[in-house]
Amino acid sequence: MAKITYREALNQAMCQEMERDDRVFLMGEEVAEYNGAYKVSQGMLDKFGPKRVIDTPITELGFSGLGVGAAMAGLRPVIEFMTWNFAILAADQIVNAAAKMKYMTGGQYDCPMVFRGAGGAAARVSSQHSQAFENWYANIPGLKVVMPSNPADAKGLLAASIRDNDTVIFIENEINYGDIGEVPEGEYIIPLGKADIKRVGTDITLVAHSRMTGYALMAADELAKQGIDAEVVDPRTIRPLDEATILASVAKTNRAVVIEEGWRFAGIGAEISARIMEKGFDDLDAPVARVTGKDVPMPYAANLENYALPSVSEIVEAARVVCNRA
Amino acid sequence: MTTKNQQENQAGITQEGRFYSAERLHAMHDMMLFIRRFEEKAGQMYGLKKIGGFCHLCNGQEAVCVGMEEAAEPTDYMMTSYRDHGHILARGSKPTAIMAELLGRAGGIVGGKGGSMHMFDKEKNFAGGNGIVGEQVPIGIGFAFASQYRDDKRVSITIMGDGGVNQGAVYESFNMAALWKLPVVFVIENNQYAMGTSLSRASAETHLYKRGISFKVPGIQVDGMDVLEVERKMIEALEHARSGQGPIIVEMMTYRYRGHSMSDPATYRTRDEVDEWRSGRDPIVRLQKQMIEAGLATEAEFKQKDKDIKKEVVAVAKAAEAQPEPDLSALWDDIITDEIPNAYPYPRQVG
Ligand SMILES: Cc1ncc(C[n+]2csc(CCOP(=O)(O)OP(=O)(O)O)c2C)c(N)n1
Ligand SMILES: [Mg+2]
């Protein structure tokens, strides 16, 4: 296994799939000549040429719709949003077209495509550029939502998403792009819909995805020092959700904290804790707690931004409360 | 054509039949130079990690900021993208509040909540500071609609970039503005690049002033490196909109000297190209030359002026830096939230 960055892992997955399947192409703002605003598509223009790696004007609604049409016509588009904040302009094509196409056409048309890009908060980019939208898309029947938390998952999940026959919302994280990890060389696929246990423990289950998985692991280290042995479960695919793995973990630990960077109201934590309540109620020794971003637009000032985001210490505190150790 | 001119015993320059007094020329010059030095300071503070996130500087585009403001009434509305420092400074907002915003301080123009991309000053009729490309364009016609609704003769100066002009909402806005004859001047700051994408790689029609043709929105192209031409053409455009003839497009030909944002090395353009604009067409040097030729100033005076402005900018940065960060309670100001019980701080007690 080679040690590479999260962004290189994404790049490998796209190259792997483009070499394998000539229907796959990459389109988005600055993906070709600039090698990607965050350098995820580094070298891909040179490798695959301008027919398959395509720079667009700043027209998110337009090129997303183009992707939908191309997918319906049998191609396999990978549409990059520089960040998911800009995908809001394309919401009509994602929600009203891509998500519904197969159902609405009685199965005549597939819409096999990937919308991908950076989600969540980067550093100090303020309200309009620091938002977690996974709960929006996960709420839409017809969309799969995938969020890798480390380089190996980034590669395996993106490759699986490109091969998938449904529309996949693939949300990366800008702050994770430079993270380094071991990634299998050659063809590597992680099936969608499978959670991963990132740390085995017995006392409490921490469920976290994307950047928050790293936070949960740090919190678990801190909790270990305090005598609490936490298990960290990363769903990896938000929808379909691997409920079985989460419930099995809670059956073992009897306690859970769900962590997400996004807003609390109607967030992913609300869904996961409801599922635990519905199907794992008898296993619980305490109510499930949620650690989330504060319900405000992201402020710019360093101290306010810090306060708005979930922190490792909040996760530790919530876990202690749930374990009756506060 | 520039000539030495005396009008009502006043020294100045007459160009295309329009008289600019020495006093006014100095004011325009000083504001352009102030913006230049302010942006340089911001770049420096960014390098020192005192400013974070995205920071887009407007070096090279000062004539657009200042010439437009010279032509506009203070009651006219103005809104632009994230490349907003120069415009809001030209509008007359307090430099210390702008710098404090960049530093994320309590005394920032929006209390430290917005940063570089989100400068707003309602008192000065400056409505941002918009981070999503093209977003301000429909909002701009909304201000124009309010003006028409109240018949108060205010024009909405709605600014976008050569990249932003490709957003679909821009054309929806052109159509509505023309259909209802809304008092709006659509200003396209054509600085030749949208991030790393040159104009011709993103636009089939690169004469952006023609982009309104099928909506019956007239357009003009202006040398955006010439502050006096910007002022004159903006006067005409504003008159067009104010007099009830509807919208007009003004394409400002300009150039940004720096990268798109602080993290952009700008390797997509040649050194020669940048030099051609920088040394050949710089708006500040150009005005200085005209004023020296007309006997309104000397090189030595401009040198002294530059020193003074640099000092002023240092003082602004110092005053801004001396301010505290916002109080943590500000996190919950200016937002409706339904209280979620046990939410913050995380429950000490469960159940
Ligand atoms: C809807 C949307 N898409 C993409 C971006 C990312 N982005 C920020 S600025 C920019 C380029 C805009 O160029 P232009 O309109 O020419 O303005 P300039 O930066 O040259 O002033 C892009 C693509 C964004 N902020 N919003
Ligand atoms: Mg531009």
XYZ file of C-alpha atoms and ligand atoms in Angstrom:
704
model
C 0.000 0.000 0.000
C 1.157 3.477 -0.768
C 0.791 6.519 1.443
C -1.011 9.195 -0.530
C -3.261 12.158 0.137
C -7.042 12.193 0.134
C -6.984 14.364 -2.999
C -4.612 11.951 -4.765
C -6.859 9.070 -3.769
C -9.832 10.787 -5.406
C -7.706 11.447 -8.464
C -6.714 7.765 -8.641
C -10.337 6.682 -8.445
C -11.364 8.941 -11.312
C -8.378 7.918 -13.440
C -9.008 4.250 -12.686
C -12.629 4.502 -13.769
C -11.885 6.636 -16.835
C -9.302 4.126 -18.011
C -11.757 1.308 -17.485
C -14.851 2.911 -19.001
C -14.711 5.389 -21.850
C -18.203 6.654 -21.071
C -16.873 8.392 -17.960
C -15.913 12.057 -18.256
C -15.164 14.857 -15.794
C -16.729 18.288 -16.136
C -16.699 21.363 -13.914
C -15.172 24.753 -13.207
C -11.362 24.823 -13.403
C -11.085 21.017 -13.543
C -8.932 20.887 -16.681
C -6.303 23.554 -17.339
C -6.091 24.679 -13.708
C -6.004 21.027 -12.543
C -8.908 21.669 -10.180
C -9.473 24.529 -7.751
C -8.279 22.120 -5.048
C -6.019 20.146 -7.404
C -8.122 16.993 -7.227
C -7.989 16.575 -11.013
C -4.220 17.190 -11.218
C -2.829 15.849 -14.478
C -6.122 14.516 -15.757
C -6.336 16.877 -18.732
C -2.899 15.706 -19.857
C -3.883 12.096 -19.388
C -7.340 12.099 -20.957
C -7.458 15.203 -23.136
C -10.014 18.004 -23.420
C -12.757 15.698 -24.706
C -13.037 13.971 -21.341
C -11.785 16.584 -18.878
C -13.789 19.703 -19.521
C -13.654 23.221 -18.111
C -17.021 24.954 -17.929
C -18.145 28.553 -17.644
C -19.511 29.479 -14.196
C -22.941 28.037 -14.866
C -23.724 25.363 -12.297
C -27.355 24.890 -13.262
C -26.447 24.542 -16.919
C -23.622 22.035 -16.696
C -25.428 19.950 -14.078
C -28.364 19.659 -16.436
C -25.968 18.781 -19.226
C -24.694 15.985 -16.998
C -28.218 14.689 -16.410
C -28.934 14.623 -20.135
C -25.627 12.954 -20.946
C -26.281 10.308 -18.276
C -29.764 9.658 -19.672
C -28.181 9.293 -23.103
C -25.820 6.613 -21.810
C -22.667 8.412 -20.670
C -21.296 8.401 -17.096
C -20.694 12.001 -16.085
C -18.692 13.057 -13.084
C -19.769 16.625 -12.425
C -17.516 18.574 -10.085
C -18.786 21.449 -7.997
C -15.940 23.622 -6.823
C -17.776 23.415 -3.510
C -21.247 22.199 -2.612
C -22.248 25.733 -1.729
C -22.454 26.428 -5.457
C -24.496 23.311 -6.132
C -27.473 25.116 -4.681
C -27.763 26.835 -8.047
C -28.044 23.386 -9.611
C -30.538 22.012 -7.103
C -33.316 21.831 -9.679
C -31.364 19.480 -11.922
C -30.199 17.337 -9.007
C -33.483 17.132 -7.128
C -36.162 17.513 -9.783
C -34.375 15.741 -12.589
C -31.563 13.356 -11.620
C -33.123 12.008 -8.427
C -36.494 11.288 -10.002
C -35.636 10.286 -13.520
C -35.669 6.525 -13.116
C -38.877 6.457 -11.080
C -40.709 9.112 -13.028
C -39.981 7.396 -16.349
C -41.171 4.032 -15.118
C -37.622 2.753 -15.245
C -36.987 3.794 -18.841
C -34.182 6.198 -18.081
C -31.292 5.658 -15.690
C -29.341 8.631 -14.424
C -25.968 7.071 -13.554
C -23.810 9.989 -12.590
C -21.750 11.455 -9.771
C -21.988 14.997 -8.499
C -18.886 15.615 -6.424
C -16.951 18.374 -4.679
C -15.965 19.838 -1.338
C -18.590 20.179 1.374
C -18.586 21.420 4.936
C -16.593 24.261 6.379
C -13.155 25.172 5.113
C -11.157 27.595 7.277
C -12.452 31.147 7.734
C -14.508 31.332 4.550
C -17.627 32.616 6.279
C -21.349 32.027 5.887
C -21.825 31.340 2.198
C -18.862 28.996 1.855
C -19.103 26.847 5.001
C -22.132 24.629 4.841
C -22.899 20.938 5.252
C -25.714 19.856 2.954
C -25.673 16.070 3.277
C -29.005 16.089 5.101
C -30.646 18.001 2.227
C -29.653 15.419 -0.350
C -30.124 12.430 1.944
C -33.718 13.534 2.347
C -34.420 13.032 -1.360
C -35.531 9.550 -2.442
C -33.523 8.573 -5.490
C -30.173 9.970 -4.405
C -27.290 8.135 -2.791
C -25.084 10.235 -0.510
C -21.461 9.257 0.076
C -18.906 10.971 2.336
C -15.404 9.548 2.776
C -13.413 10.391 5.896
C -9.943 9.170 4.877
C -7.855 8.600 1.731
C -8.538 4.870 1.309
C -12.274 5.378 1.654
C -12.067 8.316 -0.738
C -10.629 6.103 -3.457
C -12.786 3.037 -2.923
C -16.034 4.923 -2.488
C -15.549 7.270 -5.434
C -14.764 4.372 -7.747
C -17.893 2.561 -6.513
C -19.940 5.735 -6.959
C -18.845 6.133 -10.568
C -19.802 2.505 -11.261
C -23.135 2.834 -9.499
C -26.244 2.972 -11.647
C -27.944 5.652 -9.550
C -27.144 9.301 -9.067
C -24.559 9.694 -6.322
C -23.960 12.830 -4.292
C -20.304 12.541 -3.326
C -19.300 15.065 -0.680
C -15.609 15.550 0.012
C -14.030 17.790 2.606
C -11.629 20.599 1.801
C -9.803 20.310 5.098
C -9.249 16.576 4.522
C -7.772 17.005 1.013
C -4.205 17.065 2.326
C -4.634 14.165 4.793
C -2.258 11.283 4.145
C -3.122 7.623 4.557
C -2.467 4.145 3.261
C -4.418 3.472 0.091
C -4.473 0.175 -1.813
C -2.814 0.398 -5.206
C -4.571 -0.727 -8.343
C -8.285 -1.226 -8.689
C -9.999 -0.637 -5.369
C -13.730 -0.569 -4.696
C -15.636 -0.154 -1.428
C -19.295 -1.121 -1.829
C -21.743 1.681 -1.080
C -23.993 1.288 1.940
C -21.372 -0.252 4.228
C -20.324 1.478 7.425
C -16.843 1.004 8.834
C -15.786 0.605 12.422
C -12.803 2.942 12.714
C -12.060 2.068 16.325
C -13.287 -0.869 18.345
C -14.551 -0.141 21.852
C -16.946 -1.396 24.464
C -18.345 1.542 26.451
C -19.967 3.926 23.999
C -20.590 4.253 20.249
C -19.554 7.463 18.510
C -21.172 7.738 15.073
C -19.464 10.303 12.853
C -18.887 10.917 9.158
C -16.521 12.915 6.970
C -14.231 15.312 8.865
C -16.023 14.535 12.120
C -14.753 10.939 12.029
C -11.291 12.304 12.771
C -12.728 14.377 15.594
C -14.492 11.321 17.018
C -11.233 9.354 16.917
C -9.442 12.152 18.766
C -12.257 12.254 21.303
C -11.975 8.466 21.703
C -8.270 8.826 22.514
C -9.088 11.424 25.139
C -11.921 9.295 26.540
C -9.565 6.310 26.772
C -7.360 8.357 29.083
C -10.424 8.932 31.215
C -11.267 5.239 31.312
C -14.025 5.236 28.677
C -13.499 2.855 25.760
C -15.305 4.306 22.754
C -16.169 2.597 19.484
C -16.167 4.876 16.420
C -18.519 4.008 13.564
C -18.249 5.863 10.252
C -21.357 5.260 8.100
C -19.367 6.374 4.988
C -22.573 6.188 2.979
C -25.211 8.477 4.473
C -27.882 7.016 2.226
C -28.433 4.122 1.998
C -27.519 4.055 5.687
C -25.893 0.947 7.132
C -28.230 0.798 10.076
C -27.229 -2.770 10.966
C -23.631 -1.869 11.798
C -24.702 1.084 13.935
C -27.329 -0.952 15.799
C -24.909 -3.833 16.382
C -22.413 -1.428 17.899
C -25.046 0.149 20.156
C -26.224 -3.343 21.195
C -22.685 -3.893 22.450
C -21.997 -0.499 24.079
C -25.565 0.482 25.086
C -24.717 4.167 24.600
C -24.306 6.479 21.650
C -23.328 9.994 20.607
C -23.968 11.070 17.016
C -21.649 13.763 15.672
C -21.974 15.946 12.590
C -20.537 19.216 11.362
C -23.861 20.402 9.964
C -26.744 22.100 11.686
C -28.649 20.302 14.396
C -32.204 20.869 13.204
C -33.310 17.957 11.030
C -29.702 16.886 10.598
C -28.123 13.485 10.014
C -27.825 13.065 13.797
C -31.595 13.401 14.099
C -32.076 10.569 11.606
C -29.493 8.263 13.142
C -30.622 8.817 16.712
C -34.247 8.222 15.672
C -33.244 4.908 14.093
C -31.390 3.887 17.251
C -34.466 4.817 19.298
C -36.839 2.963 16.970
C -34.843 -0.224 16.605
C -32.353 -0.271 19.457
C -34.381 1.191 22.293
C -34.013 -1.832 24.525
C -30.245 -1.735 24.121
C -29.923 1.829 25.357
C -28.805 2.671 28.873
C -29.074 6.426 28.222
C -30.657 8.726 25.665
C -28.583 9.286 22.534
C -26.810 12.668 22.493
C -25.979 14.764 19.453
C -22.972 16.989 18.881
C -23.512 19.292 15.920
C -22.554 22.607 14.427
C -24.370 25.497 16.093
C -27.550 26.578 14.347
C -26.142 29.795 12.869
C -24.588 30.797 9.546
C -20.822 30.374 9.840
C -19.241 33.599 11.102
C -15.825 34.775 9.869
C -14.134 35.905 13.074
C -11.743 33.197 14.255
C -13.184 32.927 17.756
C -16.791 32.799 16.544
C -16.005 30.249 13.851
C -14.299 28.071 16.382
C -17.319 28.297 18.655
C -19.778 27.532 15.859
C -18.072 24.282 14.852
C -18.298 21.071 16.869
C -15.140 20.430 18.867
C -13.361 17.394 20.243
C -14.014 18.619 23.769
C -17.758 18.834 23.100
C -17.709 15.229 21.901
C -15.798 14.178 25.009
C -18.228 16.060 27.211
C -21.285 14.591 25.503
C -19.825 11.087 25.782
C -19.156 11.563 29.492
C -22.719 12.742 30.016
C -24.106 9.734 28.165
C -21.839 7.449 30.204
C -23.026 9.077 33.424
C -19.518 10.310 34.108
C -20.020 14.041 33.774
C -7.627 64.720 -25.569
C -6.150 66.444 -22.537
C -5.599 70.178 -22.402
C -4.551 72.604 -19.762
C -7.635 74.551 -18.958
C -8.890 77.386 -16.870
C -12.577 77.380 -16.063
C -14.055 79.926 -13.744
C -10.435 80.709 -12.860
C -10.005 77.155 -11.711
C -7.148 74.901 -12.682
C -8.133 71.563 -14.102
C -8.395 69.299 -17.104
C -11.072 69.283 -19.775
C -11.644 66.019 -21.560
C -14.343 65.351 -24.147
C -15.937 68.611 -23.130
C -16.045 67.756 -19.450
C -14.147 69.806 -16.889
C -12.376 68.211 -13.948
C -11.054 70.628 -11.325
C -7.601 70.101 -9.859
C -9.191 69.481 -6.506
C -11.410 66.766 -7.875
C -8.588 65.146 -9.813
C -6.501 65.022 -6.673
C -9.365 63.440 -4.784
C -9.801 60.761 -7.455
C -6.083 60.122 -7.558
C -5.772 59.898 -3.798
C -8.658 57.471 -3.515
C -7.227 55.186 -6.206
C -3.850 55.252 -4.513
C -5.428 54.662 -1.125
C -7.225 51.585 -2.455
C -3.983 50.301 -4.004
C -2.029 50.690 -0.764
C -4.903 49.343 1.315
C -5.011 46.185 -0.818
C -1.251 45.791 -0.561
C -1.546 46.040 3.199
C -4.342 43.463 3.185
C -2.133 41.144 1.128
C 0.658 41.613 3.627
C -1.607 40.937 6.607
C -2.862 37.816 4.844
C 0.744 36.657 4.485
C 1.117 37.122 8.226
C -2.024 35.001 8.723
C -3.856 37.884 10.340
C -6.489 37.654 7.614
C -7.861 34.214 6.810
C -10.053 32.412 4.322
C -10.629 33.849 0.859
C -9.313 37.333 0.169
C -9.700 38.868 -3.296
C -7.748 42.034 -4.024
C -8.604 44.597 -6.714
C -5.163 46.009 -7.541
C -5.317 47.310 -11.122
C -9.068 47.863 -11.043
C -9.044 51.050 -8.956
C -10.215 53.317 -11.780
C -13.430 51.325 -12.058
C -14.141 51.689 -8.339
C -13.341 55.385 -8.169
C -14.679 56.540 -11.548
C -18.044 54.889 -10.916
C -18.353 56.347 -7.478
C -17.513 59.801 -8.847
C -20.406 59.516 -11.276
C -22.923 58.056 -8.854
C -25.153 59.790 -6.337
C -24.588 58.675 -2.737
C -28.226 57.571 -2.722
C -27.695 55.207 -5.642
C -27.493 51.587 -4.626
C -24.396 49.558 -5.288
C -23.665 45.871 -4.971
C -20.914 43.621 -6.196
C -19.223 40.260 -5.739
C -16.645 39.171 -3.156
C -14.016 41.460 -4.785
C -15.421 44.305 -2.780
C -12.778 46.202 -0.805
C -12.143 48.842 -3.470
C -15.805 49.535 -4.129
C -16.765 49.972 -0.507
C -13.734 52.177 0.175
C -14.640 54.328 -2.832
C -18.201 54.547 -1.491
C -16.749 56.257 1.546
C -17.083 53.587 4.200
C -14.583 53.832 7.047
C -11.278 52.172 6.125
C -10.708 51.101 9.723
C -14.030 49.245 9.725
C -13.081 47.522 6.452
C -9.685 46.504 7.773
C -11.221 45.400 11.083
C -13.627 43.214 9.106
C -10.709 41.624 7.279
C -9.159 40.888 10.651
C -12.394 39.496 12.091
C -12.723 42.198 14.765
C -15.724 43.473 16.666
C -15.553 46.872 14.968
C -15.618 45.366 11.493
C -18.144 46.778 9.047
C -20.363 43.733 9.684
C -19.087 42.997 13.179
C -16.482 40.491 12.066
C -19.047 38.037 10.776
C -18.442 38.405 7.053
C -14.760 38.911 6.357
C -13.284 39.926 3.020
C -16.123 38.656 0.858
C -19.047 40.152 2.727
C -18.594 43.882 3.150
C -21.913 45.694 3.564
C -22.691 49.291 4.550
C -26.374 50.084 4.547
C -25.784 53.724 5.416
C -23.756 54.110 2.242
C -26.254 52.091 0.198
C -23.670 49.398 -0.362
C -25.303 45.963 -0.452
C -22.311 43.677 -0.543
C -20.087 41.758 -0.684
C -21.754 38.629 -2.276
C -19.839 35.369 -2.301
C -21.858 33.338 -4.765
C -21.006 34.207 -8.363
C -23.863 36.084 -10.021
C -25.966 36.195 -6.877
C -26.023 39.985 -6.622
C -27.451 40.489 -10.099
C -31.102 39.584 -9.428
C -30.761 41.289 -6.048
C -29.573 44.375 -7.896
C -32.705 44.544 -10.005
C -34.669 44.152 -6.778
C -33.172 47.390 -5.507
C -34.012 48.969 -8.867
C -37.569 47.682 -8.548
C -37.882 49.303 -5.105
C -36.604 52.562 -6.549
C -39.131 52.468 -9.387
C -41.869 51.466 -6.947
C -41.180 54.495 -4.777
C -40.243 56.667 -7.742
C -37.250 58.058 -5.868
C -34.906 58.173 -8.862
C -32.240 56.029 -7.324
C -30.269 53.811 -9.673
C -28.993 50.375 -8.771
C -25.377 49.885 -9.816
C -25.104 46.140 -10.083
C -21.563 44.918 -10.614
C -20.460 41.489 -11.839
C -17.353 39.888 -13.330
C -16.600 38.498 -16.779
C -17.067 35.040 -15.265
C -20.203 35.920 -13.375
C -21.866 37.168 -16.527
C -22.346 33.556 -17.639
C -24.747 32.666 -14.835
C -28.281 32.061 -16.018
C -29.815 34.389 -13.458
C -27.997 37.292 -15.127
C -30.121 36.828 -18.261
C -33.321 36.426 -16.311
C -32.378 39.743 -14.724
C -31.576 41.437 -18.039
C -34.970 40.418 -19.361
C -36.976 41.545 -16.351
C -35.047 44.795 -16.071
C -35.684 45.599 -19.738
C -39.293 44.442 -19.646
C -40.119 46.700 -16.714
C -37.594 49.462 -17.517
C -35.948 49.163 -14.136
C -33.360 51.806 -13.227
C -30.269 49.630 -13.164
C -26.778 49.914 -14.579
C -25.249 46.484 -15.040
C -21.511 46.940 -14.717
C -19.353 44.107 -15.997
C -15.831 44.291 -14.632
C -14.052 42.518 -17.446
C -10.653 41.801 -15.928
C -10.117 39.088 -18.548
C -10.131 36.154 -16.144
C -12.494 34.234 -13.960
C -10.122 32.463 -11.631
C -7.854 30.596 -14.064
C -10.247 30.752 -17.001
C -9.578 33.417 -19.611
C -12.573 35.157 -21.122
C -12.399 33.356 -24.453
C -12.316 29.933 -22.807
C -15.625 30.595 -21.052
C -17.560 32.890 -23.384
C -18.654 32.418 -26.971
C -19.427 36.141 -27.271
C -16.465 37.899 -25.690
C -17.795 41.411 -26.299
C -19.661 41.388 -23.056
C -21.400 44.732 -23.624
C -23.356 42.930 -26.355
C -24.726 40.353 -23.966
C -27.968 42.272 -23.569
C -28.821 42.563 -27.255
C -31.557 39.953 -27.379
C -33.121 41.483 -24.275
C -32.999 44.998 -25.724
C -30.532 46.073 -23.074
C -28.045 48.472 -24.696
C -24.380 48.198 -23.833
C -21.210 50.250 -23.982
C -17.567 49.360 -23.592
C -15.325 51.555 -21.457
C -11.589 51.743 -20.842
C -11.644 50.736 -17.213
C -8.040 51.794 -16.759
C -8.956 55.442 -17.349
C -10.714 56.907 -14.359
C -11.968 59.942 -16.282
C -13.492 57.851 -19.049
C -15.117 55.620 -16.451
C -16.616 58.684 -14.785
C -17.971 60.133 -18.050
C -19.436 56.901 -19.368
C -20.988 56.124 -16.016
C -22.622 59.570 -15.963
C -24.253 58.723 -19.294
C -25.285 55.266 -18.176
C -26.732 56.518 -14.906
C -28.661 59.227 -16.741
C -30.068 56.590 -19.085
C -31.294 54.485 -16.165
C -32.435 57.403 -14.035
C -34.473 58.965 -16.799
C -36.701 55.933 -17.119
C -35.156 54.394 -20.228
C -34.418 51.161 -18.418
C -31.262 49.146 -17.906
C -27.910 49.535 -19.613
C -24.750 47.413 -19.601
C -21.348 49.009 -19.060
C -18.422 46.733 -19.790
C -15.303 47.979 -18.011
C -12.121 46.702 -19.638
C -9.716 46.206 -16.788
C -7.178 43.826 -15.298
C -6.405 42.372 -11.924
C -2.720 42.484 -11.138
C -2.802 39.868 -8.396
C -3.952 36.265 -8.473
C -7.668 35.537 -8.195
C -7.345 35.121 -4.439
C -4.377 34.874 -2.138
C -3.865 31.183 -2.899
C -3.707 31.585 -6.690
C -0.206 31.699 -8.209
C -1.768 32.866 -11.519
C 0.385 30.656 -13.713
C -2.273 30.734 -16.443
C -1.051 34.071 -17.766
C 2.329 35.331 -18.877
C 4.559 37.790 -17.066
C 4.552 39.869 -20.262
C 0.795 40.121 -20.288
C 0.712 41.302 -16.680
C 3.528 43.782 -17.341
C 1.763 45.157 -20.377
C -1.209 46.179 -18.245
C 0.769 47.105 -15.157
C 3.355 49.335 -16.689
C 1.552 50.334 -19.858
C -1.969 51.077 -18.655
C -1.893 51.551 -14.911
C -4.783 53.853 -13.965
C -2.909 55.673 -11.201
C 0.225 56.355 -13.237
C -1.971 57.452 -16.116
C -3.805 60.067 -14.088
C -0.560 61.249 -12.513
C 0.909 61.811 -15.974
C -2.156 63.736 -17.108
C -2.061 65.928 -14.024
C 1.659 66.608 -14.321
C 1.247 67.450 -18.010
C -1.531 69.852 -17.152
C 0.673 71.469 -14.540
C -1.621 70.469 -11.687
C 0.957 68.508 -9.717
C 4.589 67.466 -9.712
C 6.218 64.088 -9.446
C 7.631 65.095 -6.080
C 4.163 65.907 -4.798
C 2.887 62.494 -5.834
C 5.846 60.834 -4.124
C 5.059 62.694 -0.922
C 1.368 61.819 -1.298
C 2.222 58.160 -1.607
C 4.262 58.322 1.583
C 1.386 60.002 3.397
C -1.124 57.423 2.181
C 1.115 54.538 3.148
C 1.363 56.033 6.628
C -2.380 56.462 6.756
C -2.894 52.806 5.793
C -0.447 51.667 8.461
C -2.409 53.686 11.012
C -5.670 52.140 9.794
C -4.231 48.635 10.153
C -2.934 49.441 13.627
C -6.252 50.815 14.796
C -8.093 47.799 13.384
C -5.696 45.343 14.959
C -6.063 46.993 18.331
C -9.748 46.091 18.357
C -10.958 43.025 20.258
C -12.496 39.977 18.602
C -16.299 39.909 18.725
C -17.854 38.809 21.985
C -18.802 35.121 21.879
C -22.422 36.063 22.552
C -22.453 37.656 19.074
C -22.715 34.117 17.701
C -26.424 34.240 18.508
C -27.149 37.806 17.392
C -29.119 38.630 14.258
C -30.505 35.153 13.680
C -33.811 33.559 14.439
C -33.359 30.272 16.163
C -35.974 28.144 17.748
C -34.346 27.013 20.925
C -33.436 23.378 20.842
C -33.522 22.195 24.444
C -30.352 20.763 25.854
C -28.515 21.893 22.781
C -25.899 24.352 23.967
C -23.845 23.774 25.877
C -24.008 20.040 25.498
C -26.208 18.573 28.176
C -24.570 18.153 31.503
C -27.526 16.016 32.336
C -29.409 13.761 30.001
C -33.093 13.008 30.246
C -21.884 30.049 -7.969
C -20.434 30.050 -7.738
N -19.652 29.235 -8.465
C -18.325 29.230 -8.285
C -17.745 30.057 -7.356
C -16.248 30.054 -7.159
N -15.660 31.266 -7.747
C -15.440 32.333 -6.977
S -14.901 33.608 -7.857
C -14.935 32.764 -9.294
C -14.510 33.438 -10.559
C -15.343 34.635 -10.884
O -14.757 35.405 -11.889
P -15.330 36.796 -12.356
O -16.804 36.785 -12.371
O -14.652 37.125 -13.622
O -14.899 37.826 -11.216
P -13.435 38.259 -10.758
O -13.016 37.263 -9.724
O -12.563 38.283 -11.935
O -13.619 39.600 -10.131
C -15.383 31.469 -9.070
C -15.508 30.429 -10.100
C -18.605 30.880 -6.587
N -18.130 31.685 -5.629
N -19.931 30.877 -6.807
Mg -12.976 38.306 -13.965
